[in-house]
Coordinates of C-alpha atoms in Angstrom, one line a residue:
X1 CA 132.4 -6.6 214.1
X2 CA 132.8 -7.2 217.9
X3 CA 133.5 -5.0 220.5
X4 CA 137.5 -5.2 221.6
X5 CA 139.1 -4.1 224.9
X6 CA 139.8 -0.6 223.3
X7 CA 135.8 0.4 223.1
X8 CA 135.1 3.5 225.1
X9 CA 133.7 3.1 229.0
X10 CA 130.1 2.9 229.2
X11 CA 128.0 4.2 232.0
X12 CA 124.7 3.0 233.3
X13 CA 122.0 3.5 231.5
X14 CA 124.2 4.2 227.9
X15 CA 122.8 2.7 225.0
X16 CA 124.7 1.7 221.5
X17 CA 124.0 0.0 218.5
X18 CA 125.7 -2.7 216.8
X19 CA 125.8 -3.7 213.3
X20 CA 126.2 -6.7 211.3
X21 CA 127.4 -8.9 210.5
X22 CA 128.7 -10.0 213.6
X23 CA 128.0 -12.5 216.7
X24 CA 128.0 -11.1 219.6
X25 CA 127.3 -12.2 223.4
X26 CA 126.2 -9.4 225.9
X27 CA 128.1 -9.0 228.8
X28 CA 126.6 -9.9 232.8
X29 CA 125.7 -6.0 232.8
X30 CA 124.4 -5.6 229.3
X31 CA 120.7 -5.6 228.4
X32 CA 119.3 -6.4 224.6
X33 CA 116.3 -3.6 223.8
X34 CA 115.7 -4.0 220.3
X35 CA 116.3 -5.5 217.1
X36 CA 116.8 -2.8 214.5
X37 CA 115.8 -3.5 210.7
X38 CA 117.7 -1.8 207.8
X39 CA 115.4 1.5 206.7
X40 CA 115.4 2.0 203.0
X41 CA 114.3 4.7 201.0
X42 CA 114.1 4.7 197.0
X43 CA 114.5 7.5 194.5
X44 CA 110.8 9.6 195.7
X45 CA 110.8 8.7 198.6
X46 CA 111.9 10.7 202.4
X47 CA 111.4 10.5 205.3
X48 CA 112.2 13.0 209.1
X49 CA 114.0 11.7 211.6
X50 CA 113.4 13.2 215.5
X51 CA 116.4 13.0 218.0
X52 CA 118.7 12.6 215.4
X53 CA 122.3 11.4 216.2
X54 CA 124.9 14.3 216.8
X55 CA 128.7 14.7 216.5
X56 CA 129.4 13.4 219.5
X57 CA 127.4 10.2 219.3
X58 CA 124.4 11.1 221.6
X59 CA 121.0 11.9 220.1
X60 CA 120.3 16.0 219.5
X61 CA 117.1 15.9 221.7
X62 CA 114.6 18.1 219.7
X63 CA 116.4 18.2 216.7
X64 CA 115.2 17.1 213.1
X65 CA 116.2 15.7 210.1
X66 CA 115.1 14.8 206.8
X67 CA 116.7 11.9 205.2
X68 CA 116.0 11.3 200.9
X69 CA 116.5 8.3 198.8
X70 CA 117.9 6.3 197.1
X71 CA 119.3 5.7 200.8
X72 CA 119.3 2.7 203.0
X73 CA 120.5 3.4 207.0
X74 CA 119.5 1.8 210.8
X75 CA 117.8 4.0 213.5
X76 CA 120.1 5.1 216.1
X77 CA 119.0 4.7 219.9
X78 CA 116.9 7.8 221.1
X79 CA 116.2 8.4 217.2
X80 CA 112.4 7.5 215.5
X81 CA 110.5 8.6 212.2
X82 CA 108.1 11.7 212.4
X83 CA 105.4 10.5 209.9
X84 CA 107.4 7.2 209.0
X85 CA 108.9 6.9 205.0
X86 CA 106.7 9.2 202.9
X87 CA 106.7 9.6 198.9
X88 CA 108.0 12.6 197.4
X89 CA 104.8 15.0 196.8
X90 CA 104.1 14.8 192.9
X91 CA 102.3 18.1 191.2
X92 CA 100.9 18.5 188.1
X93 CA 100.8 21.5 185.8
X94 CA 97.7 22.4 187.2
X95 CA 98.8 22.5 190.8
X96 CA 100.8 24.1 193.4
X97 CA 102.0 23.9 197.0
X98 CA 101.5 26.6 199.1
X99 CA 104.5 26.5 202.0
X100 CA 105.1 28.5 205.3
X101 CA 108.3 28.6 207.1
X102 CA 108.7 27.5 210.5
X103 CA 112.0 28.5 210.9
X104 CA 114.1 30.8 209.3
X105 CA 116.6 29.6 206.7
X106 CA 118.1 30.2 202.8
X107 CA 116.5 28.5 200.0
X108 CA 117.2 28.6 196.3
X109 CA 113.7 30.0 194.6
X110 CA 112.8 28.1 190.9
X111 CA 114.9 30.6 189.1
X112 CA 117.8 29.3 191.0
X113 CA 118.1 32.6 192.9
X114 CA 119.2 32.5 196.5
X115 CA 116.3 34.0 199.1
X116 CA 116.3 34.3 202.5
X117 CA 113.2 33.2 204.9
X118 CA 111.9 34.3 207.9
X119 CA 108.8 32.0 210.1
X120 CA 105.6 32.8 208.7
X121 CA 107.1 33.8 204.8
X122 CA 104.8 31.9 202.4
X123 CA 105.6 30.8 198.9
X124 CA 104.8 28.5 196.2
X125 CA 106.2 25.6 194.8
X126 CA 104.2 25.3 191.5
X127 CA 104.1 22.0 189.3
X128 CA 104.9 20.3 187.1
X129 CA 107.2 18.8 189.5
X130 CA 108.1 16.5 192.7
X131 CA 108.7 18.1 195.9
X132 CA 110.2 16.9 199.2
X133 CA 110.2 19.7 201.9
X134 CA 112.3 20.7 204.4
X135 CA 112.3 20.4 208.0
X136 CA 112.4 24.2 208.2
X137 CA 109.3 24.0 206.5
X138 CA 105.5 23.4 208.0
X139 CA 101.8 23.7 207.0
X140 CA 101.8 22.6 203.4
X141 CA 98.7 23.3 201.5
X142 CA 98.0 21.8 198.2
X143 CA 96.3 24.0 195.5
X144 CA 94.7 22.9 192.2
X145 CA 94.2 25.6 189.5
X146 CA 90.1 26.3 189.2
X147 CA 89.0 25.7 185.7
X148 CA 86.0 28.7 185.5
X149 CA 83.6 28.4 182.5
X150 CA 81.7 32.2 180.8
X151 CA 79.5 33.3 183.6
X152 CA 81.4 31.2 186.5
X153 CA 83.8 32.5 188.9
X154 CA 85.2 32.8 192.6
X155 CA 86.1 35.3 195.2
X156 CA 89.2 35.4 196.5
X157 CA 90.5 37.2 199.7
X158 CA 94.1 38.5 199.9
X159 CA 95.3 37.8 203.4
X160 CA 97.9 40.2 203.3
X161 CA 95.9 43.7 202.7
X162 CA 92.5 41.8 203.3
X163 CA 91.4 42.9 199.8
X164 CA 88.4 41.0 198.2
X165 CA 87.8 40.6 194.7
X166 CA 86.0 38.4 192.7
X167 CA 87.6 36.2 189.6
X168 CA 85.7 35.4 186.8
X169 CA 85.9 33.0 183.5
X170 CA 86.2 32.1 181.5
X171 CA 89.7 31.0 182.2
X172 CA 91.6 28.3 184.6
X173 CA 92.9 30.1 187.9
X174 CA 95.5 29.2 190.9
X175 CA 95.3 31.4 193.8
X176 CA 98.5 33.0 194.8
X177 CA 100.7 32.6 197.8
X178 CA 98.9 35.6 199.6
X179 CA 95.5 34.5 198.8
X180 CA 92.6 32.5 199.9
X181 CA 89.0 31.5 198.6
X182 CA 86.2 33.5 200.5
X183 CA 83.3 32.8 201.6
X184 CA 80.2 34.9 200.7
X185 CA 77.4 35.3 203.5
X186 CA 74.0 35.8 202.4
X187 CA 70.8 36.3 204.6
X188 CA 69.0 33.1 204.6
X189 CA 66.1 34.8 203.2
X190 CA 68.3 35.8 200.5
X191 CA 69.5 32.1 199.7
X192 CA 65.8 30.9 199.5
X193 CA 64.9 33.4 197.2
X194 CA 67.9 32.5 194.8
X195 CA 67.2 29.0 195.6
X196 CA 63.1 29.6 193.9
X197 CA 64.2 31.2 191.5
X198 CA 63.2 34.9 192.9
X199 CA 60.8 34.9 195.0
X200 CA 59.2 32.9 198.1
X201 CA 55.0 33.3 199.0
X202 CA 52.4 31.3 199.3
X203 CA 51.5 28.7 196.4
X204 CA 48.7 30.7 196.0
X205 CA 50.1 33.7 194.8
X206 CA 49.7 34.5 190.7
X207 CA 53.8 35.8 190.3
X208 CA 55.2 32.8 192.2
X209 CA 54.9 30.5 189.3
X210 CA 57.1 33.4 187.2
X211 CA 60.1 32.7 188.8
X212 CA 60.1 29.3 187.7
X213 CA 61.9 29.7 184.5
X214 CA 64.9 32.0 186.5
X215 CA 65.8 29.1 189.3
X216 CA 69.7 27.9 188.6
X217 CA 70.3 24.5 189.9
X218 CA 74.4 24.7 189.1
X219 CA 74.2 27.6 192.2
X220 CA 73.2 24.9 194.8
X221 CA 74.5 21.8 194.4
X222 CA 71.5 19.5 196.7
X223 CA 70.5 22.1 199.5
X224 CA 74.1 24.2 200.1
X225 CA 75.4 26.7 198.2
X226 CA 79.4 27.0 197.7
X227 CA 79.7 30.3 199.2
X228 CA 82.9 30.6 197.8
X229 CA 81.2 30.7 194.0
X230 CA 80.4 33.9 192.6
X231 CA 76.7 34.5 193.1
X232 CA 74.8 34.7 190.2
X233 CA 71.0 35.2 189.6
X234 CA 69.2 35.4 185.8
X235 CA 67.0 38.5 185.6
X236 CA 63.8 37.7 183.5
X237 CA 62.8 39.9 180.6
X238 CA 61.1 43.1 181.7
X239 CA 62.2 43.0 185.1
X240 CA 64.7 44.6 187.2
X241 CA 67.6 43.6 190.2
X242 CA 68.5 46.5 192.2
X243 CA 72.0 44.9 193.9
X244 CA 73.6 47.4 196.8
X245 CA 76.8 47.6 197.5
X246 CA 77.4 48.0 201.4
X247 CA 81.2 49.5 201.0
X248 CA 81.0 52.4 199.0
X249 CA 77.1 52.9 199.7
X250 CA 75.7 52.9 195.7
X251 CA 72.9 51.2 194.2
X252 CA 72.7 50.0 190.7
X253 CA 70.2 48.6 188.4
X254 CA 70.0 45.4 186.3
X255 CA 67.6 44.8 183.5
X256 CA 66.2 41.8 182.5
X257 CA 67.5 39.6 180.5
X258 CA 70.6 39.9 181.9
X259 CA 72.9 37.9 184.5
X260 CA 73.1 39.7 187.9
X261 CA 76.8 38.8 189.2
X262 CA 77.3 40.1 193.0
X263 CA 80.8 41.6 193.8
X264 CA 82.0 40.6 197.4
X265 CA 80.6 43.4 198.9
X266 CA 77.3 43.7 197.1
X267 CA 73.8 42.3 198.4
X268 CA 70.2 41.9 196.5
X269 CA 67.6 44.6 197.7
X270 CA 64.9 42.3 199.1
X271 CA 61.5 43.3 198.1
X272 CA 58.6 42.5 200.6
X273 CA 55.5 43.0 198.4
X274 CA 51.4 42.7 199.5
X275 CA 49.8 39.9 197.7
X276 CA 46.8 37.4 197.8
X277 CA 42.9 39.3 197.5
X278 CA 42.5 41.4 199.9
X279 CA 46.0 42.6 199.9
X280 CA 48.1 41.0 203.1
X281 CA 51.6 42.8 203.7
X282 CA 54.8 41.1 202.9
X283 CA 53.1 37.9 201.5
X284 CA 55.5 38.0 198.9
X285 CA 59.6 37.9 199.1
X286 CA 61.2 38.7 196.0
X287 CA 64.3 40.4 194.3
X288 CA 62.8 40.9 191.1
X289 CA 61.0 44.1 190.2
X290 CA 58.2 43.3 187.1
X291 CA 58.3 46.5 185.0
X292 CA 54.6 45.2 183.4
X293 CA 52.6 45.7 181.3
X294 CA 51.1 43.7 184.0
X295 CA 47.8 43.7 186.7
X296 CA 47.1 44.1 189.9
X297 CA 43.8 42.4 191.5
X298 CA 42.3 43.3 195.0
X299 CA 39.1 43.3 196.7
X300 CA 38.3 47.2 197.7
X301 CA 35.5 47.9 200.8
X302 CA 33.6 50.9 200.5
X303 CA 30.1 52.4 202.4
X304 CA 27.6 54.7 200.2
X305 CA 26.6 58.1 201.3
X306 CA 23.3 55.3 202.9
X307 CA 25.8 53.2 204.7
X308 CA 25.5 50.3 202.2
X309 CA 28.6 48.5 202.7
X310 CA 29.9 47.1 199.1
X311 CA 32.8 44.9 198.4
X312 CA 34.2 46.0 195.0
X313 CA 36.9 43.5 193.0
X314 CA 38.8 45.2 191.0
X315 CA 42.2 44.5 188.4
X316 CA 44.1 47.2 187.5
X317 CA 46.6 47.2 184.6
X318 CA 49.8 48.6 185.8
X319 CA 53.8 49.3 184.2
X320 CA 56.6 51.0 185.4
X321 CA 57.6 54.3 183.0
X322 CA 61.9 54.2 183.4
X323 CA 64.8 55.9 181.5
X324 CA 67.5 53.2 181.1
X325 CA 70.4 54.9 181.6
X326 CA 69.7 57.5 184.2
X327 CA 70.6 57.0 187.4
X328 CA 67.9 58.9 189.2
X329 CA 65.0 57.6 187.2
X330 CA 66.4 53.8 187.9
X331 CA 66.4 54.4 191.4
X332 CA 63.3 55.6 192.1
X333 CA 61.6 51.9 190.7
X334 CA 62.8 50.7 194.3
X335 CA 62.0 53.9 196.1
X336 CA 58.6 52.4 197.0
X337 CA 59.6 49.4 199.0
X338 CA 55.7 47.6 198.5
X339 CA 54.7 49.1 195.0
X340 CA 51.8 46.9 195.3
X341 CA 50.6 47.4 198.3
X342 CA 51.2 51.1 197.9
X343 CA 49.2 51.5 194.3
X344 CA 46.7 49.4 195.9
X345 CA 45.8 51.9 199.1
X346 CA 46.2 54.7 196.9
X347 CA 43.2 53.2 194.9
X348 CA 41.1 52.0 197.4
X349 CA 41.5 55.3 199.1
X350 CA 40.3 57.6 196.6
X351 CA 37.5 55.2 195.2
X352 CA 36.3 55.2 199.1
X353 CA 36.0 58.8 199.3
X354 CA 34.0 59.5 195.7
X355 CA 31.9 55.9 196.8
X356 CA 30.8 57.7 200.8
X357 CA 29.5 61.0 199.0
X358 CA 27.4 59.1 196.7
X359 CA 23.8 56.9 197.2
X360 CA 23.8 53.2 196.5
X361 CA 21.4 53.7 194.1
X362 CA 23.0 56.0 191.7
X363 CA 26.3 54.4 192.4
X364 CA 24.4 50.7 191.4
X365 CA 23.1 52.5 188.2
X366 CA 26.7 53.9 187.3
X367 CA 29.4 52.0 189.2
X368 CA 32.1 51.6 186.8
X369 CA 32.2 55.2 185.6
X370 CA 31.7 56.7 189.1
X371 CA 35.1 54.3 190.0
X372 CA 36.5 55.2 186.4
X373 CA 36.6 58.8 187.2
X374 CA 37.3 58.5 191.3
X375 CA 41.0 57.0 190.2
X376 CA 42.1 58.5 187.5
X377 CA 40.5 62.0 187.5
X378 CA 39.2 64.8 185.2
X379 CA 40.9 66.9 183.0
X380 CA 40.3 70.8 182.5
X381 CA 37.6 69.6 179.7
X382 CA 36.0 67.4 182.2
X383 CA 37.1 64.5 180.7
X384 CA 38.4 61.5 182.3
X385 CA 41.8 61.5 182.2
X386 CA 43.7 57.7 180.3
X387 CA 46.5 57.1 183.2
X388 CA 47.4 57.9 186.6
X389 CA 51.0 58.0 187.8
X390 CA 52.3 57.8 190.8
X391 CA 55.5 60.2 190.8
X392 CA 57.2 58.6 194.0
X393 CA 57.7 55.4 192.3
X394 CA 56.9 56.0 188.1
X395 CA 54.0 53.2 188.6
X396 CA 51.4 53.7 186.2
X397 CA 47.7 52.9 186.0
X398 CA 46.8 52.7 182.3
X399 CA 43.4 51.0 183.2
X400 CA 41.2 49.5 186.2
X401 CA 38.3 46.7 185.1
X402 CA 35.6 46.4 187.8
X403 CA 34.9 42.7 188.3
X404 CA 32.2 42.1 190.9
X405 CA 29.9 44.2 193.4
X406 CA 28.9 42.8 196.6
X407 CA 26.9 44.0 199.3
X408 CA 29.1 42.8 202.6
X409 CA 25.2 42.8 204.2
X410 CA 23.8 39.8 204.0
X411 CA 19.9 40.1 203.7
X412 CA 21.5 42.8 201.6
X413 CA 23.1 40.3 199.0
X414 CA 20.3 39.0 198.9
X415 CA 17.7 41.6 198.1
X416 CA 19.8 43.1 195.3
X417 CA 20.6 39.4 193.5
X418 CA 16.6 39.3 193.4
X419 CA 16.2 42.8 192.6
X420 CA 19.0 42.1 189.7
X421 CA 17.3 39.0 188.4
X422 CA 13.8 40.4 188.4
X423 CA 15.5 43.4 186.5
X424 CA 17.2 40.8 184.3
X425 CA 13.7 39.1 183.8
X426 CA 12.0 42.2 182.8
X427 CA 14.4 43.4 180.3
X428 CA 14.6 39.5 178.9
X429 CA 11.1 39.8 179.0
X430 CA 10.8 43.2 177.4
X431 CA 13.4 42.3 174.5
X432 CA 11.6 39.0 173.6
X433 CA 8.7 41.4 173.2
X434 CA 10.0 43.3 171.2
X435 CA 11.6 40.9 169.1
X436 CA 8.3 39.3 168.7
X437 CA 6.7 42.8 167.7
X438 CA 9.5 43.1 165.1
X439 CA 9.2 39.6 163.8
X440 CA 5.8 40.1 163.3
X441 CA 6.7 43.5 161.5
X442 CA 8.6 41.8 159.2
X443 CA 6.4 39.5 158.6
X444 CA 3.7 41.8 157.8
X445 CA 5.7 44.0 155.3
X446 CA 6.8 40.7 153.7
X447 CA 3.2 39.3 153.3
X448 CA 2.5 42.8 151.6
X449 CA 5.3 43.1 149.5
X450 CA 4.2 39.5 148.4
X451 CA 0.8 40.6 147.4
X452 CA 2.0 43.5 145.7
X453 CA 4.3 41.5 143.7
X454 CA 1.8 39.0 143.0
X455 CA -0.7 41.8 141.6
X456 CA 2.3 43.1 139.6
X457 CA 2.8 40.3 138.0
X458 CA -0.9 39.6 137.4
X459 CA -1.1 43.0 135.4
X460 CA 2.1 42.2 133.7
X461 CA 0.5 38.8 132.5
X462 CA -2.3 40.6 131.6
X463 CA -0.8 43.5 129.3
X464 CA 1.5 40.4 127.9
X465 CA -1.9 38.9 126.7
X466 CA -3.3 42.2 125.5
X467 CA -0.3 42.9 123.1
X468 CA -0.7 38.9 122.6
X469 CA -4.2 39.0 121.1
X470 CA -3.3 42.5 119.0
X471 CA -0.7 40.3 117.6
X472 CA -3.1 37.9 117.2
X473 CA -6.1 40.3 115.2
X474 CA -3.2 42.1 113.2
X475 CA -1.9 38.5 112.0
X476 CA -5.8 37.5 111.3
X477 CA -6.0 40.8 109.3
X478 CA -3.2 40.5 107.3
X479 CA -4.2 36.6 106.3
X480 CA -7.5 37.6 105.4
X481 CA -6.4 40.3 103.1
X482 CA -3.6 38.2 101.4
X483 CA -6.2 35.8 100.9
X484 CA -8.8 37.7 100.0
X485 CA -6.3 39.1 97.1
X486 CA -5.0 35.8 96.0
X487 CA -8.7 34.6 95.0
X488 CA -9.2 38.0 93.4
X489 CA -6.5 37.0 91.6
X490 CA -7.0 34.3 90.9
X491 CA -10.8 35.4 89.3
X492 CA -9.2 37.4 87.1
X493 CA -6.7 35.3 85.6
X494 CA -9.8 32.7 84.9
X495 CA -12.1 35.0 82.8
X496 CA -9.3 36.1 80.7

């Protein structure tokens, strides 16, 4: 092809493309910019073209337009690619696109019904299936369905009312044109505890090595947690999870063994409980209330009515009496925020007072009963009652062992550890005594029941040999007189 006499007039500055084949020399006033290679697109692939060329031969300055294959064409001058030739967007079953419109235009939905957009509509274009979008369209977002397994699951926020729910398994899920995952915030206190299983505290603490068995390494995957994962937590037997939710203002109760699964607007109850002997306050972070049978251990201080100051360990077996099902009577397990701590003051208080009205001496001589009766009180009969409960929290002492007694004094400690061992010695003394006396009892009576069993059998010998010798004299008797007959006998036969 080559320009003829009949092309149109051409100003300064005009620029025009020429295509081949052809030969063709420029012209004095005529300037080559650029070679232009042949563009070809194939059956999935596209491609948007800016500055497109318009009806009447100039580029549309602004303007966009999307070009598919199988095509082949040459850039026009002004005209370029937006993102160069892309493939065709390919989705599986399990996917989805999530669109917006930038512009507003009509659009044939997958049931081959006719819609009209609006900028900022969103939709879906669900697979399986290959996709090319339009210009009029911007912010694409792929989505892949979420395979949840028994247990599992996600919230999801719906960006149109700003409701959030949570979506649980087991079942595969794609989130919807209107919806987005969400992102669960816990207190960082809260993700430690979950991370150790339920509870943080010193090493040294006895119910740290508990949670052991309840840690869930699926719920953090190295040290961060997909907060968009429904949180989970795995009660232990005989426990409880008090979980509040912050929206409508409840509390509820889970029992162990059970799985504790948070709704989006529902947070543990974080329990700060004393621990460690003597009792420190909130040495021990946990969400997980043990009902017992279990014990608590502290170290009590007390002064006699003589101002002998005494450090008194103690254990105390402890449970928690609840009605499953009620409400009122689950609630009031968490009423008491440090049960521990709480039992423990309660204790120490009342075995202070009966201790400071009482001398060291009588208190040495009778010290578990005097504490025995101090916490759990006398009955009507005067007998010491089995149990004390503590009504604001159902916590119950069934029984309290008394482990050591130590004066705090030292010259104190001292004087009674001798005054023990010499009491020690003495009563060693006077039982070895005593066992000697009895051993020597015993072996009295034996010697005499030996000679009297001797002499017994000495007079049974003896009567034996009596009755022997009668036997004897009666046999004697009897030979002599059968003799004696026989030669009688025997004369009489002869002289006849």
């Amino acid at each position: 092809m080559e320009e003829t006499d009949t092309a149109p007039a051409r100003k300064a500055g005009d620029e025009w493309q020429l295509r081949g084949p052809l030969t063709y020399l420029p012209k004095p006033e005529e300037e080559v910019v650029n070679e232009v290679q042949l563009t070809v697109l194939s059956h999935h692939q596209y491609c948007v073209v800016v500055n497109p060329l318009g009806d009447d031969g100039r580029p549309c300055l602004g303007c966009r337009e999307l070009r598919k294959g199988p095509k082949t064409f040459f850039l026009h001058p002004g005209e370029k690619f937006e993102r160069g030739i892309q493939d065709a967007i390919i989705l599986e079953s399990d996917e989805a696109l999530l669109v917006t419109a930038q512009e507003e235009f009509d659009d044939i939905t997958e049931d081959g019904s006719k819609v009209h957009l609006t900028p900022g509509d969103r939709w879906m274009i669900h697979g399986p299936t290959d996709y090319i979008p339009r210009t009029e369209i911007g912010n694409i977002q792929r989505r892949k369905a979420t395979p949840l397994n028994e247990n599992e699951g996600i919230y999801v926020r719906n960006v149109q009312s700003g409701q959030v729910r949570a979506i649980l398994g087991p079942q595969s899920y794609l989130l919807q044109a209107a919806e987005e995952l969400y992102e669960k915030e816990l207190t960082p206190l809260a993700e430690e505890i979950l991370k150790e299983g339920g509870g943080v505290g010193d090493a040294s603490i006895r119910k740290i090595a508990y949670f052991d068995g309840a840690k869930d390494p699926s719920l953090f995957k190295g040290n961060k947690r997909d907060k968009t994962r429904v949180v989970t937590y795995r009660c232990p037997s005989n426990c409880a999870v008090q979980v509040y939710n912050y929206i409508e203002k409840t509390a509820r109760v889970v029992f162990g063994p059970d799985l504790v699964v948070l709704d989006p607007h529902e947070n543990f109850n974080v329990l700060s409980l004393s621990a460690g002997k003597p009792k420190k306050e909130n040495a021990l972070k946990t969400i997980c209330l043990m009902l017992g049978p279990n014990f608590i251990s502290d170290h009590i201080t007390v002064e006699t009515s003589d101002h002998a100051r005494l450090k008194i360990a103690v254990s105390m077996n402890n449970e928690f009496r609840v009605e499953r099902g009620n409400p009122e009577s689950e609630a009031m397990l968490f009423s008491v925020p440090d049960f521990i701590g709480f039992a423990c003051r309660e204790v120490a208080s009342k075995v202070r007072g009966k201790v400071a009205s009482i001398p060291f001496e009588q208190f040495h001589k009778h010290s578990a009963d005097i504490i025995t009766a101090a916490v759990f009180g006398k009955n009507a009969d005067g007998e010491v009652n089995k149990e004390v409960i503590f009504t604001a929290n159902n916590l119950v002492i069934t029984n309290i062992d008394i482990q050591s007694i130590e004066p705090i004094d030292h010259h104190m400690r001292d004087s009674l550890s001798k005054s023990v061992q010499m009491a020690i010695e003495i009563s060693t003394k006077s039982i070895e005594r005593s066992a000697q006396h009895e051993a020597q009892r015993t072996e009295q009576k034996a010697k005499g029941e030996l000679e009297r069993q001797k002499l017994q059998n000495e007079k049974e010998a003896e009567e034996a040999r009596k009755e022997l010798l009668e036997l004897q004299a009666v046999a004697a008797a009897v030979e002599s007189t059968g003799q004696a007959k026989a030669e009688a006998q025997y004369n009489f036969t002869m002289k006849d």
